[in-house]
Coordinates of C-alpha atoms in Angstrom, one line a residue:
M1359 CA 21.7 100.5 -96.8
G1360 CA 18.6 101.0 -94.8
K1361 CA 19.4 98.0 -92.6
F1362 CA 23.0 99.2 -92.1
G1363 CA 21.9 102.6 -91.1
L1364 CA 19.4 101.2 -88.6
M1365 CA 22.0 98.9 -87.1
A1366 CA 24.5 101.8 -86.9
G1367 CA 21.9 104.0 -85.1
T1368 CA 21.0 101.3 -82.7
A1369 CA 24.7 100.7 -81.8
A1370 CA 25.2 104.4 -81.3
I1371 CA 22.2 104.6 -79.0
A1372 CA 23.4 101.6 -77.1
L1373 CA 26.9 103.1 -76.6
L1374 CA 25.4 106.4 -75.4
T1375 CA 23.1 104.6 -73.0
A1376 CA 26.0 102.5 -71.6
A1377 CA 28.2 105.6 -71.2
G1378 CA 25.4 107.4 -69.4
A1379 CA 24.8 104.5 -67.1
Q1380 CA 28.5 104.3 -66.3
A1381 CA 28.6 108.0 -65.6
A1382 CA 25.6 107.7 -63.3
V1383 CA 27.2 104.8 -61.5
A1384 CA 30.4 106.8 -61.1
N1385 CA 28.5 109.7 -59.8
N1386 CA 26.6 107.5 -57.4
D1387 CA 29.8 105.9 -56.2
T1388 CA 31.4 109.3 -55.6
A1389 CA 28.4 110.6 -53.6
A1390 CA 28.3 107.4 -51.6
G1391 CA 32.1 107.7 -50.9
K1392 CA 31.6 111.2 -49.7
D1393 CA 28.7 110.1 -47.4
N1394 CA 30.7 107.2 -46.1
G1395 CA 33.7 109.5 -45.4
A1396 CA 31.5 112.0 -43.5
A1397 CA 29.9 109.2 -41.5
T1398 CA 33.4 107.8 -40.7
V1399 CA 34.5 111.2 -39.4
V1400 CA 31.4 111.6 -37.3
E1401 CA 31.8 108.1 -35.9
A1402 CA 35.5 108.8 -35.1
R1403 CA 34.6 112.0 -33.3
V1404 CA 31.8 110.3 -31.3
Q1405 CA 34.2 107.5 -30.3
M1406 CA 36.8 110.1 -29.2
A1407 CA 34.2 111.9 -27.2
Q1408 CA 33.1 108.7 -25.6
N1409 CA 36.7 107.7 -24.8
A1410 CA 37.4 111.1 -23.3
M1411 CA 34.3 111.2 -21.1
P1412 CA 35.1 108.1 -19.1
S1413 CA 38.6 109.3 -18.6
Q1414 CA 37.4 112.6 -17.1
G1415 CA 34.8 110.9 -14.9
S1416 CA 37.4 108.4 -13.7
S1417 CA 39.8 111.2 -12.7
S1418 CA 37.1 113.0 -10.9
S1419 CA 36.0 109.9 -9.0
T1420 CA 39.5 109.1 -8.0
A1421 CA 40.0 112.6 -6.6
D1422 CA 36.8 112.4 -4.7
L1423 CA 37.8 109.0 -3.3
E1424 CA 41.2 110.3 -2.3
A1425 CA 39.6 113.2 -0.5
R1426 CA 37.2 111.0 1.3
V1427 CA 40.0 108.6 2.4
R1428 CA 42.0 111.6 3.7
A1429 CA 39.0 112.9 5.6
L1430 CA 38.4 109.4 7.1
E1431 CA 42.0 109.1 8.1
E1432 CA 42.0 112.5 9.8
S1433 CA 38.8 111.6 11.6
L1434 CA 40.3 108.3 12.8
A1435 CA 43.4 110.1 13.9
A1436 CA 41.4 112.7 15.8
R1437 CA 39.3 110.0 17.5
D1438 CA 42.5 108.1 18.5
E1439 CA 43.9 111.2 19.9
R1440 CA 40.8 111.9 21.9
A1441 CA 40.7 108.3 23.2
Q1442 CA 44.3 108.6 24.3
T1443 CA 43.6 111.9 26.0
D1444 CA 40.6 110.4 27.9
R1445 CA 42.7 107.4 28.9
T1446 CA 45.5 109.6 30.2
R1447 CA 43.0 111.8 32.1
L1448 CA 41.2 108.7 33.6
S1449 CA 44.6 107.3 34.6
T1450 CA 45.5 110.6 36.3
L1451 CA 42.2 110.8 38.1
E1452 CA 42.6 107.2 39.3
Q1453 CA 46.0 107.9 40.6
Q1454 CA 44.9 111.0 42.3
Y1455 CA 41.9 109.2 43.8
N1456 CA 43.9 106.1 44.9
Y1457 CA 46.9 107.9 46.5
A1458 CA 46.4 109.8 49.7
S1459 CA 48.7 112.7 50.6
W1460 CA 50.1 113.9 53.9
T1461 CA 50.5 117.6 54.6
F1462 CA 51.4 119.6 57.7
D1463 CA 49.2 122.6 58.1
N1464 CA 50.9 124.9 60.6
G1465 CA 52.7 121.9 62.0
R1466 CA 49.5 119.8 62.2
P1467 CA 49.3 116.6 60.3
V1468 CA 46.5 116.3 57.7
I1469 CA 45.8 113.3 55.5
A1470 CA 43.7 113.9 52.3
T1471 CA 42.5 111.7 49.4
G1472 CA 43.9 112.3 46.0
D1473 CA 40.8 114.2 44.8
G1474 CA 40.8 116.4 47.9
R1475 CA 37.1 115.6 48.8
F1476 CA 38.0 113.9 52.1
T1477 CA 40.5 115.1 54.7
M1478 CA 41.3 114.2 58.3
G1479 CA 43.5 116.2 60.6
V1480 CA 44.8 115.2 64.0
R1481 CA 44.4 117.8 66.7
V1482 CA 46.2 117.9 70.1
R1483 CA 46.2 120.8 72.5
F1484 CA 47.8 121.0 75.9
Q1485 CA 47.4 124.0 78.2
S1486 CA 48.8 123.7 81.7
D1487 CA 48.7 126.0 84.8
F1488 CA 51.2 126.1 87.6
A1489 CA 51.2 128.1 90.8
G1490 CA 53.8 128.0 93.6
F1491 CA 53.5 129.9 96.9
S1492 CA 56.3 130.5 99.4
Q1493 CA 54.8 130.4 102.9
D1494 CA 55.7 129.2 106.4
A1495 CA 54.8 125.7 107.4
T1496 CA 53.8 126.9 110.8
H1497 CA 52.0 130.0 111.9
P1498 CA 51.9 132.0 115.2
A1499 CA 49.0 131.5 117.5
G1500 CA 46.0 133.6 116.5
F1501 CA 47.0 133.9 112.9
A1502 CA 43.9 134.7 110.8
G1503 CA 45.5 134.6 107.3
P1504 CA 45.4 131.8 104.8
S1505 CA 47.4 128.8 106.0
D1506 CA 47.6 126.9 102.7
L1507 CA 47.6 128.6 99.3
S1508 CA 47.5 125.3 97.4
S1509 CA 50.6 125.3 95.4
G1510 CA 50.5 122.9 92.4
A1511 CA 49.9 122.4 88.7
V1512 CA 46.9 121.2 86.6
V1513 CA 46.4 120.6 82.9
R1514 CA 43.8 123.2 82.0
R1515 CA 43.0 121.7 78.6
A1516 CA 44.1 118.4 77.1
Y1517 CA 42.3 118.0 73.8
F1518 CA 42.6 114.9 71.6
G1519 CA 40.6 114.8 68.4
V1520 CA 40.2 114.7 64.7
E1521 CA 38.6 117.0 62.2
G1522 CA 38.2 117.3 58.5
K1523 CA 35.7 117.4 55.6
A1524 CA 33.8 114.8 53.6
Y1525 CA 32.3 115.3 50.1
N1526 CA 33.4 119.0 50.2
D1527 CA 30.0 120.0 51.6
F1528 CA 30.3 118.4 55.1
A1529 CA 32.8 119.0 57.9
Y1530 CA 33.2 117.1 61.1
E1531 CA 35.0 117.3 64.4
F1532 CA 35.4 114.9 67.3
R1533 CA 37.3 116.0 70.4
L1534 CA 38.0 114.6 73.9
N1535 CA 39.0 116.8 76.8
A1536 CA 41.0 115.2 79.6
G1537 CA 42.0 118.4 81.3
G1538 CA 40.3 120.9 83.6
S1539 CA 40.8 123.3 86.5
N1540 CA 40.1 120.6 89.1
G1541 CA 42.5 118.1 87.4
G1542 CA 39.7 116.1 85.8
S1543 CA 38.2 114.6 88.9
N1544 CA 35.0 112.7 88.8
G1545 CA 31.7 114.5 89.2
S1546 CA 28.9 113.8 91.6
S1547 CA 27.6 111.1 89.3
G1548 CA 30.8 109.1 89.5
G1549 CA 31.3 109.1 85.8
V1550 CA 34.5 109.9 83.9
T1551 CA 34.6 113.7 83.3
A1552 CA 37.0 116.3 82.3
G1553 CA 37.8 119.3 84.4
E1554 CA 35.1 121.2 86.3
G1555 CA 32.6 118.4 85.8
D1556 CA 32.5 118.7 82.0
P1557 CA 32.0 115.5 80.1
L1558 CA 35.0 113.8 78.6
L1559 CA 33.4 114.0 75.2
N1560 CA 33.9 117.7 74.5
K1561 CA 32.7 117.9 70.9
A1562 CA 31.2 115.6 68.3
V1563 CA 29.6 117.6 65.5
V1564 CA 28.8 117.3 61.8
T1565 CA 28.5 120.5 59.9
Y1566 CA 26.8 121.1 56.5
T1567 CA 28.4 124.0 54.5
G1568 CA 26.8 123.5 51.1
I1569 CA 24.8 126.8 51.3
P1570 CA 27.0 129.9 51.0
N1571 CA 27.4 131.9 54.2
L1572 CA 25.4 129.4 56.2
H1573 CA 26.4 126.4 58.3
F1574 CA 24.3 123.8 60.1
N1575 CA 25.8 122.0 63.1
V1576 CA 24.3 118.8 64.6
G1577 CA 25.7 116.8 67.5
V1578 CA 27.5 117.5 70.7
I1579 CA 28.3 121.2 70.3
E1580 CA 29.3 124.2 72.4
P1581 CA 27.0 127.0 71.3
A1582 CA 28.7 130.1 70.2
F1583 CA 27.9 133.3 72.1
M1584 CA 29.6 136.7 71.8
F1585 CA 32.8 137.3 70.1
E1586 CA 34.9 135.9 72.9
G1587 CA 33.1 132.6 72.7
T1588 CA 33.8 132.2 69.1
T1589 CA 37.5 132.6 69.6
S1590 CA 39.4 129.3 69.9
S1591 CA 41.1 128.7 73.2
A1592 CA 44.3 128.3 71.2
S1593 CA 44.2 132.0 70.3
L1594 CA 43.4 133.4 73.8
M1595 CA 45.9 135.7 75.4
F1596 CA 45.3 134.1 78.8
L1597 CA 44.3 130.6 79.8
E1598 CA 40.8 131.7 80.8
R1599 CA 38.3 133.9 79.2
P1600 CA 37.0 137.0 81.0
E1601 CA 34.6 136.1 83.8
I1602 CA 32.0 138.4 82.6
D1603 CA 31.9 136.5 79.3
N1604 CA 31.6 133.2 81.1
I1605 CA 28.7 134.5 83.3
A1606 CA 26.8 135.9 80.2
A1607 CA 27.4 132.7 78.3
D1608 CA 26.2 130.5 81.1
V1609 CA 23.0 132.6 81.4
F1610 CA 22.1 132.0 77.8
G1611 CA 23.0 128.4 77.7
A1612 CA 26.4 128.7 76.1
G1613 CA 29.9 127.9 77.5
D1614 CA 29.3 124.2 78.0
S1615 CA 29.0 121.3 75.6
R1616 CA 25.6 119.9 74.9
R1617 CA 23.6 118.0 72.3
G1618 CA 21.8 120.2 69.9
I1619 CA 21.3 121.8 66.5
E1620 CA 22.8 125.1 65.5
I1621 CA 22.4 127.3 62.5
G1622 CA 24.9 130.0 61.9
W1623 CA 25.5 132.7 59.3
A1624 CA 28.9 134.3 58.5
K1625 CA 29.8 136.5 55.7
T1626 CA 32.8 135.0 53.8

């Protein structure tokens, strides 16, 4: 009986121990399952976050690239437009520079370059004088009056020349005079002259007008003196200027063409 009781006690203890061990194992498995589940959820969330982050970055990068491409396209289009504008402007300037134009200023022909910096006008002026007297061919004896009043005609002025401008700041004029009150006869030197012993070359002057209100003349000029002397012969009421003006001009060296330098001022 004693042995049987001991064996029964030992078996009971063994059963209790096995049951406790199984319960502990079950509890451990349950805790491990919970931990594994939590870890799985965390890993899933991390994976979703990682998957979401590249997607947002990719979308942002694509938008930035599209914006940059559009900006580059607009810049290229603007550059092409500027280049086309420059080519058109250059072509227009070349056409204006290459093609000269003819105009008729108050009936006078003028040729000018396309850019207007160079011009040349042709100038011709004729002014003639005619006088006819009716008088007897014979006169009575002792007649003291004029016997010949010299009927006839002369070309008072016969100007041929050109004038214009160059580089906008320079003007020029070249003029020949083949007329005169004495018909353009030769002077005492025997050379070719215009009327009244004046040289055939009436004017050959270059003028600088780059300074406002001032002009500088160099060459063969006729010095300006008094208001009458500054008036062109094309604008005179009569063929000749008043004699008092001619006398005063001759006294001060004006009235005739000569080589020299002249500086003038005029308010414009």
